[in-house]
Structure formats: structure tokens, C-alpha cells
């Protein structure tokens, strides 16, 4: 397994691989890997000749009061996990090498980015789209895998690939959960034992909404109320948003008539967790 730190070297190696007819699969991450990340690598591995994982905590997608400096990092452990998944290359750039001084070109998605996490984290998806576009140019993948855990991000990346004609297949990876149902996330590490227990309310509220929906409830105010009550009952849980949006356009819906993404973000102290499910009539 090769570790590549220089963006120029990454691009040169990738272009050489493409010229020799090899296909490249790509899993972008911010590191501190867990089984959710590994599941994406397992999806990509059989679909490509060369599997590249990037580990880069991208500064441009963090707001001024967010956890950029505190974001958990453990490269040695990540390296071992990647080796165990038969990853061929880890692209591990330094922030200073990824962005030119005075960089002034950004990729801004203007339709799907204004709701859900985009509303709570202004500028977040501009940072995500810009870094993913840069990573695509450096790694030259034929396919890239993104997790359903970040449902809005996944849809925005699919839109970017469509609208900017990246010749890349985007593969969706299902949400991986801990045994008790909490969606795996690098940020779970921040939770105290008490918060970790309380965090199960995200999954509980999604299970409840699925059940209500299966029993015939389609009205979004009523479905949202069920979720909010379950979360408000948990001490220390502060709802950032609970949103019901059309799964394709991410426009808010009042009734579940078509495939609907139910997404929520809940804060426990300074730790913000997200989760989602899809209701299909
Ligand atoms: P991150 O390192 O948090 O930026 O995530 C890198 C990739 O892993 C993204 O495509 C995420 O959607 C995906 N991911 C994170 N957590 C999970 C999970 N629990 N299940 C599946 N994919 C995940």
C-alpha cells in the first residue's frame, strides 16, 4: 500500500494508471475510520483495479465555530485498517498543499444545499463540493463511493457529477450502525457515556416514524411531532432540525406522497449527530 502526500504525485500516478488501462475506485474520508468507512471500501474493492482512499480533514467545510481542530485523527490506526481492506493507495495531503494561497474558485451547488445541514452550516457544502471536485481531479476515479449516512451530501455530489460532467460513477453505501442502532460516526467519540446512551433517541425516533408511516400516517406535522416528542424526552438532546423532504429535490413536503427523506440533526452538548431514513409510499 502506498501513502501519497503530494497532490501532484497523486495526480501523476492516477493518470499513469488510467493510461495503462486500470480502473480506479475511490473512497474519500476525513479519517478516524470506523466500520462505516470500511463498508464503503468493501463496496468499491471488487469494482476496480486500484482502490484509493483519501484521508483529509478539509478545513473549508468547517464553519468558524466548528470542530476542525478537535476533529479526531489517528493516521497509524487508519493506515492499518486500510491495509486490512486491501486498499492500494492512501492519499493523505497536508491542508497547506491542497489549497493554493489565495485560492478563489469554488464549486457552489445552488439548489439542494440550502436546506437541512446546509441551513445549519452555511458554506459547508461549498467546501464539500470544492474539495470533492479537487479530489476527483487528483485521483481520477472511475467510481467513487459515498455513504447514505450523509444523505444530503450524497445527493449534492451526484448533482455535481451530473452538472459538471465528471466521468465518474457514484455508488451509494448503506448506513452502518452500532449493534444498538446508533449510526457510526467519527464524532461518536466525543460523546460521554451518558450522551452515548441518550444518542439512541435518533434511531428510536426514525423507527417510530417508520412504524407510524406503515400504519398509514402520511401527514408530516404529525410524523414530525412523534419524532420531536421522543427526542425532547431525552435529557441533553437539542434538536437542530427534523426535516421531511422530497428524496430527489430535497424540497420540504407536507405529506408523504412520494419517496421522502426524513433527516435529522440533534446536538448533545457541542456534538452534533445526524441520521436519516427514507419513507417510500
Ligand atoms: P467522513 O469521514 O465522515 O467524511 O465520511 C466519509 C464517508 O463515509 C462519507 O461518504 C460518509 O457518508 C461515509 N460514512 C460515514 N459514516 C458512515 C456510516 N455509518 N455508514 C456508511 N457510511 C458512512
Short mmCIF file of C-alpha atoms and ligand atoms in Angstrom, two decimals:
data_model
loop_
_atom_site.label_atom_id
_atom_site.label_comp_id
_atom_site.label_asym_id
_atom_site.label_seq_id
_atom_site.Cartn_x
_atom_site.Cartn_y
_atom_site.Cartn_z
CA UNK A 1 0.00 0.00 0.00
CA UNK A 2 1.37 3.39 -0.99
CA UNK A 3 0.91 6.55 1.08
CA UNK A 4 0.87 9.63 -1.12
CA UNK A 5 1.05 13.07 0.41
CA UNK A 6 1.69 15.25 -2.58
CA UNK A 7 -1.35 16.23 -4.72
CA UNK A 8 0.87 16.47 -7.83
CA UNK A 9 2.24 12.97 -7.28
CA UNK A 10 -1.26 11.61 -6.68
CA UNK A 11 -2.45 13.05 -9.98
CA UNK A 12 0.61 11.84 -11.89
CA UNK A 13 0.23 8.28 -10.53
CA UNK A 14 -3.51 8.30 -11.26
CA UNK A 15 -3.01 9.48 -14.84
CA UNK A 16 -0.34 6.78 -15.36
CA UNK A 17 -2.76 4.14 -14.07
CA UNK A 18 -5.50 5.38 -16.39
CA UNK A 19 -3.13 5.35 -19.36
CA UNK A 20 -2.25 1.74 -18.62
CA UNK A 21 -5.97 0.86 -18.72
CA UNK A 22 -6.55 0.32 -14.99
CA UNK A 23 -9.77 1.39 -13.31
CA UNK A 24 -9.64 3.46 -10.13
CA UNK A 25 -12.13 3.22 -7.26
CA UNK A 26 -12.19 6.00 -4.68
CA UNK A 27 -13.45 6.42 -1.10
CA UNK A 28 -13.00 9.97 0.23
CA UNK A 29 -12.92 10.26 4.04
CA UNK A 30 -11.81 12.56 6.83
CA UNK A 31 -10.10 9.65 8.59
CA UNK A 32 -10.57 8.26 12.10
CA UNK A 33 -12.01 5.31 10.26
CA UNK A 34 -14.80 3.10 11.52
CA UNK A 35 -16.73 0.18 10.04
CA UNK A 36 -18.97 2.59 8.10
CA UNK A 37 -15.94 3.79 6.14
CA UNK A 38 -14.67 0.22 5.76
CA UNK A 39 -18.04 -0.88 4.33
CA UNK A 40 -17.57 1.70 1.54
CA UNK A 41 -14.10 0.28 0.79
CA UNK A 42 -15.60 -3.23 0.64
CA UNK A 43 -18.19 -1.98 -1.85
CA UNK A 44 -15.54 -0.36 -4.04
CA UNK A 45 -12.85 -3.09 -3.86
CA UNK A 46 -14.37 -5.64 -6.29
CA UNK A 47 -15.42 -2.92 -8.74
CA UNK A 48 -11.95 -1.53 -9.55
CA UNK A 49 -8.32 -2.47 -10.20
CA UNK A 50 -6.83 0.16 -7.91
CA UNK A 51 -8.55 1.34 -4.72
CA UNK A 52 -7.65 4.80 -3.41
CA UNK A 53 -8.80 6.13 -0.03
CA UNK A 54 -8.25 9.77 0.83
CA UNK A 55 -7.84 10.96 4.40
CA UNK A 56 -8.19 14.71 4.59
CA UNK A 57 -9.90 16.84 7.23
CA UNK A 58 -10.98 19.54 4.84
CA UNK A 59 -10.80 22.97 6.51
CA UNK A 60 -13.10 24.69 4.01
CA UNK A 61 -16.16 22.66 5.02
CA UNK A 62 -15.92 23.65 8.71
CA UNK A 63 -17.54 26.83 10.00
CA UNK A 64 -15.61 29.24 12.27
CA UNK A 65 -17.14 27.79 15.45
CA UNK A 66 -16.99 24.16 14.42
CA UNK A 67 -14.71 21.29 15.45
CA UNK A 68 -11.92 21.49 12.82
CA UNK A 69 -9.06 21.48 15.33
CA UNK A 70 -10.72 18.99 17.66
CA UNK A 71 -11.73 16.58 14.84
CA UNK A 72 -10.36 13.15 15.85
CA UNK A 73 -7.29 11.93 13.99
CA UNK A 74 -5.27 8.68 14.17
CA UNK A 75 -3.35 8.09 10.97
CA UNK A 76 -1.45 5.00 12.12
CA UNK A 77 -4.64 3.20 13.02
CA UNK A 78 -6.30 4.32 9.75
CA UNK A 79 -3.31 3.06 7.79
CA UNK A 80 -3.61 -0.41 9.33
CA UNK A 81 -7.38 -0.55 8.69
CA UNK A 82 -6.86 0.42 5.05
CA UNK A 83 -4.13 -2.21 4.64
CA UNK A 84 -6.54 -4.81 6.05
CA UNK A 85 -9.10 -3.83 3.38
CA UNK A 86 -6.55 -4.26 0.56
CA UNK A 87 -6.50 -0.56 -0.23
CA UNK A 88 -3.78 0.20 -2.80
CA UNK A 89 -3.15 3.88 -2.05
CA UNK A 90 -3.92 6.31 0.72
CA UNK A 91 -3.95 9.91 -0.41
CA UNK A 92 -3.05 11.88 2.72
CA UNK A 93 -2.37 15.51 1.79
CA UNK A 94 -1.45 18.38 4.11
CA UNK A 95 -4.05 21.19 4.14
CA UNK A 96 -1.35 23.64 3.07
CA UNK A 97 -0.71 21.62 -0.10
CA UNK A 98 -4.35 21.18 -1.10
CA UNK A 99 -5.28 24.85 -1.43
CA UNK A 100 -3.13 27.39 -3.25
CA UNK A 101 -2.58 30.61 -1.30
CA UNK A 102 -5.34 32.97 -2.38
CA UNK A 103 -7.41 30.19 -3.98
CA UNK A 104 -10.53 31.93 -5.31
CA UNK A 105 -12.50 29.36 -7.31
CA UNK A 106 -15.27 27.44 -5.57
CA UNK A 107 -17.88 24.87 -6.55
CA UNK A 108 -21.25 26.04 -5.31
CA UNK A 109 -24.36 23.88 -5.63
CA UNK A 110 -27.35 26.21 -5.55
CA UNK A 111 -30.47 24.09 -5.26
CA UNK A 112 -30.01 21.20 -2.81
CA UNK A 113 -27.63 22.94 -0.42
CA UNK A 114 -29.93 25.47 1.24
CA UNK A 115 -31.89 23.04 3.46
CA UNK A 116 -31.08 20.54 6.23
CA UNK A 117 -27.37 20.68 7.11
CA UNK A 118 -26.83 23.46 4.56
CA UNK A 119 -29.14 25.70 6.56
CA UNK A 120 -27.44 24.94 9.88
CA UNK A 121 -23.92 25.02 8.44
CA UNK A 122 -23.67 27.90 5.91
CA UNK A 123 -20.85 27.34 3.42
CA UNK A 124 -20.44 23.68 4.41
CA UNK A 125 -21.47 22.22 1.06
CA UNK A 126 -19.44 24.78 -0.87
CA UNK A 127 -16.42 23.40 0.99
CA UNK A 128 -17.51 19.81 0.38
CA UNK A 129 -18.18 20.27 -3.36
CA UNK A 130 -14.94 22.15 -3.87
CA UNK A 131 -12.78 19.57 -2.12
CA UNK A 132 -14.55 16.62 -3.76
CA UNK A 133 -14.12 18.21 -7.20
CA UNK A 134 -10.42 18.74 -6.44
CA UNK A 135 -10.07 15.16 -5.17
CA UNK A 136 -11.78 13.85 -8.31
CA UNK A 137 -9.26 15.78 -10.43
CA UNK A 138 -6.34 14.43 -8.40
CA UNK A 139 -7.45 10.79 -8.04
CA UNK A 140 -9.14 10.43 -11.46
CA UNK A 141 -11.58 7.78 -10.24
CA UNK A 142 -13.90 5.73 -12.43
CA UNK A 143 -16.16 5.22 -9.45
CA UNK A 144 -16.46 6.82 -6.03
CA UNK A 145 -18.42 5.56 -3.02
CA UNK A 146 -20.29 7.87 -0.63
CA UNK A 147 -22.35 6.88 2.41
CA UNK A 148 -26.12 7.28 2.78
CA UNK A 149 -25.38 8.45 6.33
CA UNK A 150 -24.68 11.86 4.77
CA UNK A 151 -27.76 11.72 2.55
CA UNK A 152 -27.74 15.38 1.54
CA UNK A 153 -24.02 15.31 0.73
CA UNK A 154 -24.53 12.23 -1.43
CA UNK A 155 -27.31 13.86 -3.44
CA UNK A 156 -25.30 17.07 -3.87
CA UNK A 157 -22.28 15.13 -5.11
CA UNK A 158 -24.48 13.21 -7.57
CA UNK A 159 -25.82 16.57 -8.80
CA UNK A 160 -22.30 17.99 -9.13
CA UNK A 161 -21.18 14.94 -11.13
CA UNK A 162 -24.19 15.32 -13.42
CA UNK A 163 -23.98 19.09 -13.86
CA UNK A 164 -20.20 19.35 -14.27
CA UNK A 165 -19.90 16.16 -16.39
CA UNK A 166 -17.45 14.28 -14.21
CA UNK A 167 -16.98 10.87 -15.89
CA UNK A 168 -17.46 9.11 -12.56
CA UNK A 169 -19.99 6.56 -11.30
CA UNK A 170 -21.23 7.45 -7.81
CA UNK A 171 -22.05 4.39 -5.70
CA UNK A 172 -24.28 4.73 -2.62
CA UNK A 173 -23.21 2.88 0.53
CA UNK A 174 -25.90 1.97 3.12
CA UNK A 175 -25.71 3.39 6.67
CA UNK A 176 -23.70 1.18 9.01
CA UNK A 177 -24.85 1.18 12.63
CA UNK A 178 -23.54 0.08 16.00
CA UNK A 179 -25.24 -3.02 17.45
CA UNK A 180 -27.67 -0.81 19.38
CA UNK A 181 -28.64 1.22 16.29
CA UNK A 182 -26.54 4.39 16.60
CA UNK A 183 -25.22 5.34 13.16
CA UNK A 184 -21.44 5.02 13.12
CA UNK A 185 -19.63 8.34 13.02
CA UNK A 186 -16.16 9.59 13.83
CA UNK A 187 -17.90 12.18 16.02
CA UNK A 188 -19.42 9.50 18.31
CA UNK A 189 -16.04 9.55 20.04
CA UNK A 190 -16.90 12.95 21.54
CA UNK A 191 -19.92 11.57 23.43
CA UNK A 192 -19.78 10.94 27.18
CA UNK A 193 -21.19 7.59 28.37
CA UNK A 194 -24.43 9.35 29.27
CA UNK A 195 -24.68 11.14 25.90
CA UNK A 196 -23.83 7.91 24.07
CA UNK A 197 -26.83 6.25 25.72
CA UNK A 198 -29.08 9.25 25.05
CA UNK A 199 -27.98 9.40 21.41
CA UNK A 200 -30.07 6.29 20.71
CA UNK A 201 -33.07 8.64 20.52
CA UNK A 202 -32.13 9.47 16.90
CA UNK A 203 -32.63 5.90 15.78
CA UNK A 204 -35.64 5.44 18.08
CA UNK A 205 -37.36 8.43 16.51
CA UNK A 206 -36.65 7.13 12.99
CA UNK A 207 -38.01 3.68 13.91
CA UNK A 208 -41.13 5.34 15.33
CA UNK A 209 -41.70 7.41 12.22
CA UNK A 210 -41.35 4.31 10.00
CA UNK A 211 -43.86 2.46 12.14
CA UNK A 212 -46.36 5.37 12.12
CA UNK A 213 -45.98 5.64 8.38
CA UNK A 214 -46.52 1.89 7.89
CA UNK A 215 -49.68 2.22 9.97
CA UNK A 216 -50.98 4.77 7.47
CA UNK A 217 -49.93 8.20 8.80
CA UNK A 218 -48.83 10.43 5.93
CA UNK A 219 -49.18 13.86 7.49
CA UNK A 220 -45.75 15.36 8.08
CA UNK A 221 -46.69 17.57 11.08
CA UNK A 222 -47.99 14.54 12.87
CA UNK A 223 -44.99 12.36 11.92
CA UNK A 224 -42.57 15.10 12.94
CA UNK A 225 -44.36 15.55 16.27
CA UNK A 226 -43.86 11.86 17.09
CA UNK A 227 -40.13 12.23 16.46
CA UNK A 228 -39.75 15.51 18.33
CA UNK A 229 -41.54 14.16 21.39
CA UNK A 230 -39.23 11.17 21.59
CA UNK A 231 -36.14 13.36 21.32
CA UNK A 232 -37.35 16.13 23.62
CA UNK A 233 -37.96 13.50 26.29
CA UNK A 234 -34.21 12.78 26.41
CA UNK A 235 -32.13 14.99 28.67
CA UNK A 236 -29.39 16.95 26.94
CA UNK A 237 -30.74 16.33 23.41
CA UNK A 238 -31.26 19.55 21.45
CA UNK A 239 -32.97 19.24 18.07
CA UNK A 240 -31.20 21.16 15.30
CA UNK A 241 -33.69 20.03 12.64
CA UNK A 242 -36.14 17.26 11.80
CA UNK A 243 -36.97 17.58 8.11
CA UNK A 244 -39.17 15.74 5.64
CA UNK A 245 -38.05 16.48 2.09
CA UNK A 246 -38.62 15.06 -1.36
CA UNK A 247 -35.88 12.48 -1.81
CA UNK A 248 -34.81 13.86 -5.19
CA UNK A 249 -35.31 17.65 -4.98
CA UNK A 250 -34.85 17.98 -1.17
CA UNK A 251 -37.84 20.33 -1.16
CA UNK A 252 -39.92 20.21 2.03
CA UNK A 253 -43.10 18.13 1.83
CA UNK A 254 -46.26 18.33 3.94
CA UNK A 255 -47.47 14.85 3.21
CA UNK A 256 -45.60 11.67 2.26
CA UNK A 257 -46.82 11.04 -1.29
CA UNK A 258 -43.52 10.21 -2.96
CA UNK A 259 -40.19 8.87 -1.76
CA UNK A 260 -39.42 11.12 1.23
CA UNK A 261 -36.12 11.62 3.01
CA UNK A 262 -36.54 12.05 6.75
CA UNK A 263 -33.36 13.65 8.06
CA UNK A 264 -32.49 14.92 11.49
CA UNK A 265 -29.64 16.56 13.34
CA UNK A 266 -29.50 16.55 17.13
CA UNK A 267 -26.93 18.16 19.38
CA UNK A 268 -25.59 16.67 22.60
CA UNK A 269 -23.51 19.44 24.13
CA UNK A 270 -21.24 20.55 21.30
CA UNK A 271 -21.53 17.24 19.42
CA UNK A 272 -23.93 17.29 16.52
CA UNK A 273 -25.18 13.92 15.22
CA UNK A 274 -27.14 13.26 12.03
CA UNK A 275 -29.18 10.32 10.82
CA UNK A 276 -31.88 9.65 8.24
CA UNK A 277 -34.27 7.21 6.67
CA UNK A 278 -36.39 7.09 3.55
CA UNK A 279 -40.16 6.62 3.54
CA UNK A 280 -41.42 5.01 0.32
CA UNK A 281 -45.22 5.05 -0.21
P1 LIG B 1 -16.41 11.27 6.80
O1 LIG B 1 -15.07 10.69 7.14
O2 LIG B 1 -17.30 11.45 7.98
O3 LIG B 1 -16.30 12.49 5.93
O4 LIG B 1 -17.14 10.19 5.91
C1 LIG B 1 -16.55 9.67 4.75
C2 LIG B 1 -17.57 8.83 4.01
O5 LIG B 1 -18.02 7.78 4.87
C3 LIG B 1 -18.82 9.62 3.61
O6 LIG B 1 -19.22 9.20 2.31
C4 LIG B 1 -19.82 9.22 4.66
O7 LIG B 1 -21.16 9.31 4.21
C5 LIG B 1 -19.43 7.78 4.90
N1 LIG B 1 -19.92 7.33 6.20
C6 LIG B 1 -19.73 7.91 7.41
N2 LIG B 1 -20.39 7.23 8.38
C7 LIG B 1 -20.99 6.18 7.77
C8 LIG B 1 -21.83 5.12 8.21
N3 LIG B 1 -22.19 4.99 9.48
N4 LIG B 1 -22.29 4.23 7.30
C9 LIG B 1 -21.94 4.36 5.98
N5 LIG B 1 -21.16 5.34 5.50
C10 LIG B 1 -20.69 6.24 6.36
#
